[in-house]
Amino acid sequence: MAAERPLPNLWHATAPSAPDTRPLAGDVTVDVAVIGGGFTGLSAALHLADKGVSVAVAEARMIGFGGSGRNVGLVNAGMWTKPNDLVATLGKEAGDRLLTELGNGPSLVFDLIEKHAINCEAVRNGTLHMAIGDEGLKDIKDREAQWKKRGAPVELLAAPQARTISGAEGFSGALLDRRAGTIQPLAYARGLARAAIAAGAKIYTETPLLAAERKGDLWKLTLGGGTITARNVILATNAYGDLVARTPWKAHTRELTILPYFQFATNPLPDSVAQTILPERQGCWDTGLVMTSFRMDQQNRLIFGSIGRLDAMAEGTHRAFAKRSLKKLFPYVGDFRFEYWWDGQIGMTTNNLPKLHSLAPNVVSVSGYNGRGIAPGTVFGRALANHVTGEAAALPLAESSLTPDPWRGVKSAFYHVGAQAKHFIDRRF
Ligand SMILES: Cc1cc2nc3c(=O)[nH]c(=O)nc-3n(C[C@H](O)[C@H](O)[C@H](O)COP(=O)(O)OP(=O)(O)OC[C@H]3O[C@@H](n4cnc5c(N)ncnc54)[C@H](O)[C@@H]3O)c2cc1C
């Protein structure tokens, strides 16, 4: 397995503890095996267990080890790509179906949080897409027009309103999406796991999938610690399929370009400052080519993120960029220090949309949320649960053939080095 530098991740410091799970020890037979303990796998497991289907989740490390325990926590509606572009890619019927499912995604997330009393700092006051300059303003105006045509409650804010609602300087406007909100993502993942276990799902941690063998119409999976025999397999390893290496069904991971993204979280800010920054506690990201994001947490920490990996070489550059950016955005912020910093891998696809595949009989995979996986992961997890039990006529997205991207390694390296260069050069402006 690729070595990873242990970094202080805020979400690990503030999430309620994980449910008690153990590695697999011995042989287990279930109807459905789920590989991967992030939002997708856990949502699938919860929805399957709720229907009385026997299901086991195998997670190579711990619940929320992948993107689900590292993200910004923006529970957004739809994909990152604009609604009309999504329809142009998929066609009208399929595009409309996906937009409707994902437009309702935040409602599914917040309903699950309420239903299962998941303690995850949930705030549903919308998210803000912050515009940089004239080009950024044009971009969010397009998005506003396209979503409004679909009846979505989005609102374009002029520069002064954007300043008041965010507390941040320098933006030419903002798009407020009232469907959306923020969560503490690891706490949400752990809450889903707890709910799934309560509904009857088995969850095995430190249990990597190593091999798979067809036995009649069943799959016999070999994992660290034992075997799981199941009729159906759901692969939910997303951008972490490579990191934990040896999955037998690997081709779908070769479609993903890995986009690294880091975050830095300050110490809790004094009330006087914390009440001016995002007083309604929306989460924000901007229209910049090298995107940045910012939000507050429940302890009044300000969290800033951007593209890049915090390896030993790059950390100093990204840290200095984060500090300068926060001082520029919030000139009144006063003294602060970073108490937490961490990074993660985002799975990007060539058409900016997730990929759903049948990799073998009764083996489905979904991956490539392009940085939008909280609501979509939850939605796809539920959809796959319905799919394997034969209850859903139409998945949110049609299955597609595998299209490995030969440039993925080069593109990934470009994101890593390009972001570092941008954050370094930025010092002079
Ligand atoms: C830094 C960052 C910021 C982001 N910000 C946002 C945001 O604000 N809003 C949003 O909606 N999305 C965001 N995303 C994207 C979102 O986090 C992901 O799309 C989402 O977490 C994907 O969930 P998942 O369950 O599909 O995969 P993951 O959460 O990545 O889970 C996959 C799991 O599979 C396990 N696994 C891999 N191989 C094996 C194996 N062989 N055997 C067993 N287990 C295995 C891994 O250990 C991992 O835990 C962000 C992502 C990152 C990294």
XYZ file of C-alpha atoms and ligand atoms in Angstrom:
482
model
C 0.000 0.000 0.000
C 1.198 3.502 -0.760
C 2.682 5.131 2.322
C 0.779 8.156 3.526
C 2.129 10.896 5.772
C -0.076 11.044 8.881
C -1.568 14.546 8.996
C -3.775 16.148 11.666
C -7.262 15.982 10.152
C -9.827 18.219 11.885
C -12.686 15.849 11.123
C -10.964 13.070 13.076
C -10.481 15.388 16.040
C -14.122 16.505 16.252
C -16.274 13.596 14.978
C -18.185 11.457 17.473
C -16.462 8.099 17.819
C -16.919 5.423 15.156
C -19.158 2.453 15.870
C -17.282 -0.553 17.180
C -16.162 -2.574 14.166
C -13.648 -5.380 13.780
C -11.668 -6.959 10.957
C -13.292 -9.933 9.272
C -12.272 -13.198 10.920
C -13.590 -16.327 9.213
C -16.125 -16.991 6.462
C -19.348 -15.095 6.011
C -22.236 -15.532 3.538
C -24.519 -12.615 2.679
C -26.738 -11.522 -0.211
C -24.658 -8.432 -1.009
C -20.999 -7.601 -0.362
C -20.063 -3.924 -0.433
C -16.419 -2.963 -0.860
C -15.543 0.474 0.550
C -16.753 2.206 3.708
C -17.420 5.733 2.421
C -20.719 7.478 1.693
C -21.505 5.281 -1.338
C -20.845 1.928 0.306
C -22.440 2.925 3.618
C -25.550 4.366 1.975
C -25.896 1.160 -0.060
C -25.492 -0.942 3.087
C -27.989 1.124 5.090
C -30.633 1.005 2.358
C -30.110 -2.736 1.815
C -30.271 -3.541 5.520
C -33.422 -1.412 5.815
C -35.056 -3.724 3.266
C -34.034 -6.790 5.268
C -31.303 -7.801 2.779
C -28.217 -9.342 4.378
C -25.220 -7.167 3.577
C -21.574 -6.956 4.620
C -19.290 -3.964 4.065
C -15.551 -4.596 3.800
C -13.390 -1.518 4.304
C -9.641 -1.786 3.811
C -8.822 0.734 6.538
C -11.455 2.505 8.645
C -14.869 4.050 8.061
C -14.389 7.300 6.128
C -10.745 6.596 5.322
C -11.172 7.891 1.734
C -12.737 11.090 0.460
C -15.652 10.704 2.879
C -13.457 11.557 5.876
C -11.415 14.275 4.222
C -13.737 16.529 2.208
C -14.930 20.109 2.670
C -18.403 19.088 3.787
C -20.400 20.979 1.146
C -23.613 19.053 0.557
C -24.299 20.318 -2.940
C -27.114 19.703 -5.391
C -26.188 18.457 -8.863
C -22.715 17.916 -10.233
C -19.949 20.481 -10.562
C -20.540 20.656 -14.315
C -23.344 23.034 -15.421
C -26.848 21.551 -15.888
C -26.969 22.266 -19.648
C -23.508 20.739 -20.185
C -24.591 17.638 -18.288
C -27.674 17.310 -20.524
C -25.529 17.893 -23.626
C -23.302 14.983 -22.538
C -25.992 12.491 -21.551
C -28.923 13.509 -23.745
C -32.178 15.046 -22.571
C -33.905 12.130 -20.898
C -30.883 10.718 -19.085
C -29.584 14.204 -18.251
C -32.918 15.328 -16.802
C -33.136 12.142 -14.746
C -29.659 12.578 -13.244
C -30.245 16.279 -12.538
C -33.519 15.530 -10.776
C -31.957 12.770 -8.640
C -28.921 14.850 -7.725
C -30.934 18.060 -7.300
C -32.839 16.177 -4.584
C -29.577 14.724 -3.193
C -29.158 17.191 -0.313
C -32.718 16.407 0.843
C -31.823 12.711 1.007
C -28.691 13.504 3.052
C -30.423 15.854 5.499
C -33.421 13.486 5.820
C -31.094 10.587 6.700
C -29.299 12.784 9.223
C -32.613 13.630 10.860
C -34.060 10.123 10.682
C -31.005 8.503 12.261
C -30.190 11.421 14.584
C -26.680 11.678 13.087
C -24.658 14.196 15.068
C -22.617 15.817 12.264
C -22.808 19.627 12.567
C -25.500 19.685 9.859
C -26.519 23.185 8.718
C -28.900 23.584 5.785
C -28.601 27.276 4.949
C -27.300 26.808 1.417
C -23.884 27.008 -0.182
C -22.247 29.944 -1.957
C -20.418 29.765 -5.265
C -18.249 32.902 -5.101
C -17.491 34.728 -8.364
C -14.026 36.048 -9.212
C -14.063 39.000 -11.630
C -16.283 39.433 -14.699
C -15.654 35.932 -15.981
C -16.660 34.366 -12.685
C -19.789 36.510 -12.561
C -20.759 35.363 -16.043
C -20.212 31.759 -14.995
C -22.505 31.954 -11.963
C -25.135 33.923 -13.957
C -25.230 31.044 -16.466
C -25.620 28.575 -13.624
C -28.368 30.671 -12.052
C -30.325 30.835 -15.336
C -29.931 27.120 -16.008
C -30.961 25.996 -12.522
C -33.838 28.513 -12.331
C -35.278 27.038 -15.530
C -35.451 23.789 -13.616
C -37.218 25.444 -10.696
C -34.248 25.282 -8.296
C -34.176 27.828 -5.433
C -30.950 29.569 -6.447
C -30.313 33.271 -5.982
C -27.725 35.527 -7.583
C -26.168 37.945 -5.087
C -24.482 41.179 -6.202
C -21.015 42.031 -4.861
C -22.190 43.965 -1.752
C -24.599 41.173 -0.734
C -21.899 38.593 -1.391
C -19.629 40.591 0.936
C -22.216 40.686 3.725
C -23.272 37.039 3.551
C -19.706 35.696 3.343
C -17.793 38.346 5.256
C -15.146 38.020 2.512
C -13.569 40.746 0.405
C -13.007 40.790 -3.312
C -15.789 38.750 -4.915
C -17.861 40.115 -7.803
C -20.974 38.198 -6.732
C -22.174 34.849 -5.437
C -24.707 32.175 -6.269
C -26.660 31.039 -3.212
C -28.165 27.572 -3.545
C -30.766 27.049 -0.841
C -31.038 23.282 -1.479
C -27.519 22.760 -0.143
C -25.759 22.926 3.228
C -22.737 21.777 5.209
C -21.861 18.818 7.427
C -18.925 17.409 9.336
C -18.254 14.715 6.755
C -16.523 12.049 8.853
C -19.255 12.367 11.477
C -21.835 11.794 8.727
C -19.962 8.706 7.461
C -19.704 7.303 10.978
C -23.394 8.054 11.552
C -24.354 6.193 8.369
C -22.247 3.253 9.530
C -23.908 3.232 12.945
C -27.375 3.359 11.333
C -26.463 0.562 8.899
C -25.236 -1.667 11.745
C -28.396 -0.940 13.744
C -30.442 -2.009 10.692
C -28.536 -5.316 10.532
C -25.555 -4.668 8.215
C -22.169 -6.134 9.083
C -19.192 -3.801 8.717
C -15.621 -5.100 8.731
C -12.781 -2.593 8.941
C -9.077 -3.234 8.244
C -10.443 -5.787 5.769
C -9.124 -5.232 2.224
C -10.549 -7.115 -0.725
C -7.726 -9.167 -2.191
C -9.228 -11.586 -4.708
C -12.527 -12.794 -6.166
C -13.620 -16.076 -7.614
C -16.883 -17.088 -9.335
C -18.498 -20.172 -7.752
C -21.684 -21.059 -9.643
C -23.790 -17.919 -9.475
C -22.066 -16.641 -6.339
C -18.900 -14.646 -5.737
C -16.373 -15.848 -3.198
C -14.317 -12.845 -2.086
C -11.013 -13.290 -0.325
C -10.288 -10.480 2.091
C -7.764 -9.851 4.804
C -9.020 -12.164 7.587
C -11.446 -14.431 5.754
C -13.973 -14.759 2.938
C -17.336 -13.298 2.038
C -19.613 -15.261 -0.265
C -22.328 -13.172 -1.924
C -24.601 -13.132 -4.957
C -24.016 -9.414 -5.593
C -21.003 -7.166 -5.164
C -21.022 -3.363 -5.033
C -17.620 -1.743 -5.524
C -17.487 1.662 -3.870
C -13.760 2.373 -3.696
C -13.816 5.567 -5.797
C -10.535 7.528 -5.797
C -8.988 5.218 -3.169
C -9.059 2.055 -5.291
C -5.411 2.580 -6.179
C -4.177 3.490 -2.736
C -5.245 0.199 -1.227
C -4.082 -1.514 -4.332
C -4.959 -5.077 -4.954
C -8.631 -5.121 -5.938
C -9.395 -7.807 -8.499
C -11.709 -5.450 -10.386
C -9.426 -2.563 -11.004
C -10.164 -1.341 -14.503
C -12.682 1.265 -13.344
C -10.049 2.954 -11.163
C -7.991 3.608 -14.298
C -10.687 5.959 -15.543
C -10.021 8.367 -12.699
C -7.548 11.199 -12.681
C -6.590 11.968 -9.102
C -6.978 15.615 -8.147
C -5.301 16.308 -4.793
C -7.027 18.808 -2.476
C -5.803 20.131 0.891
C -7.380 21.983 3.791
C -6.082 24.030 6.719
C -8.219 24.784 9.800
C -7.480 27.640 12.209
C -7.817 27.729 15.967
C -11.355 28.705 17.130
C -11.739 32.405 16.254
C -13.021 35.006 18.745
C -16.815 35.511 18.624
C -16.493 39.047 17.267
C -14.710 37.717 14.145
C -16.617 34.444 13.879
C -19.939 36.286 13.731
C -18.853 38.322 10.705
C -17.424 35.427 8.683
C -20.303 33.488 7.126
C -22.805 34.481 9.845
C -25.375 32.022 8.433
C -22.667 29.332 8.099
C -22.931 28.566 4.387
C -19.956 26.770 2.838
C -18.191 28.434 -0.115
C -16.023 27.697 -3.112
C -14.956 30.012 -5.898
C -14.850 30.167 -9.690
C -11.031 30.275 -9.843
C -9.258 27.890 -12.199
C -7.252 26.665 -9.211
C -10.286 26.559 -6.966
C -10.330 27.509 -3.306
C -12.966 26.864 -0.633
C -13.728 28.206 2.824
C -16.208 27.483 5.581
C -16.544 27.595 9.365
C -17.028 24.638 11.695
C -19.104 24.434 14.856
C -16.160 25.501 17.045
C -15.668 28.695 15.000
C -12.652 27.376 13.155
C -12.146 28.806 9.707
C -11.283 26.103 7.166
C -9.563 26.974 3.902
C -8.851 24.585 1.039
C -7.397 24.452 -2.445
C -5.876 22.123 -4.971
C -2.623 20.449 -3.980
C -1.112 17.637 -1.950
C 0.549 18.245 1.398
C 3.655 16.207 0.768
C 6.834 17.241 2.539
C 7.968 19.339 -0.463
C 4.718 21.221 -1.070
C 3.297 21.706 2.399
C 5.141 24.950 3.158
C 4.020 26.591 -0.091
C 0.373 25.617 0.392
C 0.425 26.635 4.065
C 1.781 30.094 3.218
C -0.802 30.442 0.421
C -3.615 29.493 2.820
C -2.445 32.051 5.365
C -2.113 34.862 2.798
C -5.476 34.008 1.261
C -7.302 34.139 4.596
C -5.738 37.502 5.445
C -6.745 38.852 2.040
C -10.287 37.482 2.201
C -10.861 38.537 5.811
C -8.539 41.514 6.542
C -10.113 41.858 10.011
C -9.401 38.237 10.997
C -6.543 39.122 13.378
C -3.979 36.596 14.583
C -4.617 32.932 13.968
C -2.684 29.709 13.682
C -3.410 26.522 11.814
C -4.252 23.678 14.190
C -5.179 21.069 11.574
C -4.175 20.297 8.007
C -4.861 17.344 5.791
C -5.424 16.361 2.170
C -7.327 13.885 0.031
C -7.812 12.514 -3.437
C -10.677 13.566 -5.708
C -11.609 11.232 -8.591
C -12.110 13.164 -11.840
C -13.458 11.688 -15.082
C -12.986 12.869 -18.655
C -16.631 13.959 -19.025
C -16.897 15.339 -15.463
C -19.641 12.838 -14.611
C -19.626 9.682 -12.480
C -19.213 6.287 -14.121
C -21.411 3.314 -13.438
C -20.234 -0.094 -14.641
C -21.150 -3.749 -14.594
C -17.666 -5.227 -14.261
C -18.796 -8.871 -14.177
C -22.099 -10.677 -13.543
C -23.755 -9.028 -10.512
C -20.733 -6.784 -9.864
C -21.405 -3.045 -10.117
C -19.117 -0.110 -9.498
C -19.724 3.596 -9.260
C -17.000 6.204 -9.018
C -15.829 9.579 -10.261
C -18.001 12.154 -8.519
C -15.582 14.891 -9.594
C -15.482 16.485 -6.141
C -19.234 16.195 -5.548
C -19.650 12.985 -3.636
C -21.574 13.674 -0.443
C -25.064 13.909 -1.901
C -24.269 11.936 -5.098
C -22.531 9.139 -3.128
C -25.559 8.867 -0.849
C -27.933 8.917 -3.846
C -25.940 6.318 -5.826
C -25.593 4.095 -2.761
C -29.380 4.040 -2.392
C -29.840 3.538 -6.139
C -27.467 0.562 -6.193
C -29.268 -0.957 -3.214
C -32.515 -0.703 -5.211
C -30.783 -1.982 -8.325
C -29.357 -5.161 -6.797
C -32.708 -5.992 -5.204
C -34.408 -5.444 -8.555
C -36.628 -2.646 -7.288
C -35.520 0.300 -9.369
C -36.432 0.330 -13.020
C -34.002 3.125 -13.860
C -30.693 3.933 -12.241
C -29.885 7.675 -11.987
C -27.235 7.047 -14.627
C -26.976 4.405 -17.346
C -24.160 1.876 -17.190
C -21.334 2.743 -19.567
C -18.398 0.883 -21.042
C -14.972 1.248 -19.464
C -12.849 4.042 -20.895
C -9.459 3.997 -19.138
C -7.714 7.356 -19.446
C -4.108 6.837 -20.647
C -3.235 10.400 -19.549
C -4.477 10.075 -15.990
C -1.001 9.851 -14.456
C 0.259 12.858 -16.382
C -2.846 14.900 -15.591
C -2.604 14.041 -11.896
C 1.030 15.105 -11.770
C 0.106 18.298 -13.606
C -2.567 19.172 -11.011
C -0.092 18.545 -8.199
C 2.803 20.512 -9.673
C 0.604 23.180 -11.313
C -1.209 23.997 -8.066
C 2.082 24.210 -6.189
C 3.496 26.576 -8.818
C 0.342 28.719 -8.769
C 0.363 28.967 -4.982
C 4.068 29.809 -5.006
C 3.810 32.492 -7.721
C 0.765 33.987 -6.013
C 3.128 35.421 -3.336
C 4.072 38.232 -5.676
C 0.526 39.534 -6.255
C -10.319 17.019 -0.113
C -11.663 16.670 -0.692
C -12.680 17.617 -0.686
C -13.944 17.285 -1.178
N -14.996 18.164 -0.976
C -16.262 17.755 -1.261
C -17.370 18.551 -0.890
O -17.244 19.603 -0.252
N -18.607 18.132 -1.243
C -18.815 16.937 -1.885
O -19.956 16.605 -2.189
N -17.766 16.121 -2.197
C -16.517 16.493 -1.885
N -15.464 15.669 -2.157
C -15.727 14.370 -2.820
C -16.271 13.336 -1.841
O -15.564 13.364 -0.633
C -16.143 11.952 -2.475
O -16.697 11.970 -3.760
C -16.870 10.913 -1.626
O -16.329 10.867 -0.345
C -16.790 9.558 -2.300
O -17.358 8.613 -1.434
P -17.168 7.100 -1.748
O -17.860 6.338 -0.683
O -17.601 6.812 -3.141
O -15.594 6.861 -1.699
P -14.570 7.020 -0.479
O -15.114 7.821 0.622
O -13.276 7.467 -1.062
O -14.446 5.553 0.068
C -13.801 4.529 -0.642
C -13.301 3.537 0.387
O -12.918 2.343 -0.282
C -11.904 1.760 0.484
N -11.222 0.773 -0.350
C -10.462 0.976 -1.445
N -9.983 -0.201 -1.914
C -10.455 -1.170 -1.098
C -10.289 -2.595 -1.061
N -9.515 -3.256 -1.920
N -10.947 -3.284 -0.077
C -11.722 -2.657 0.829
N -11.886 -1.297 0.838
C -11.265 -0.568 -0.116
C -11.029 2.943 0.884
O -10.223 2.655 2.012
C -12.076 4.022 1.141
O -12.403 4.165 2.517
C -14.175 15.994 -1.736
C -13.144 15.053 -1.770
C -11.901 15.375 -1.247
C -10.827 14.330 -1.268
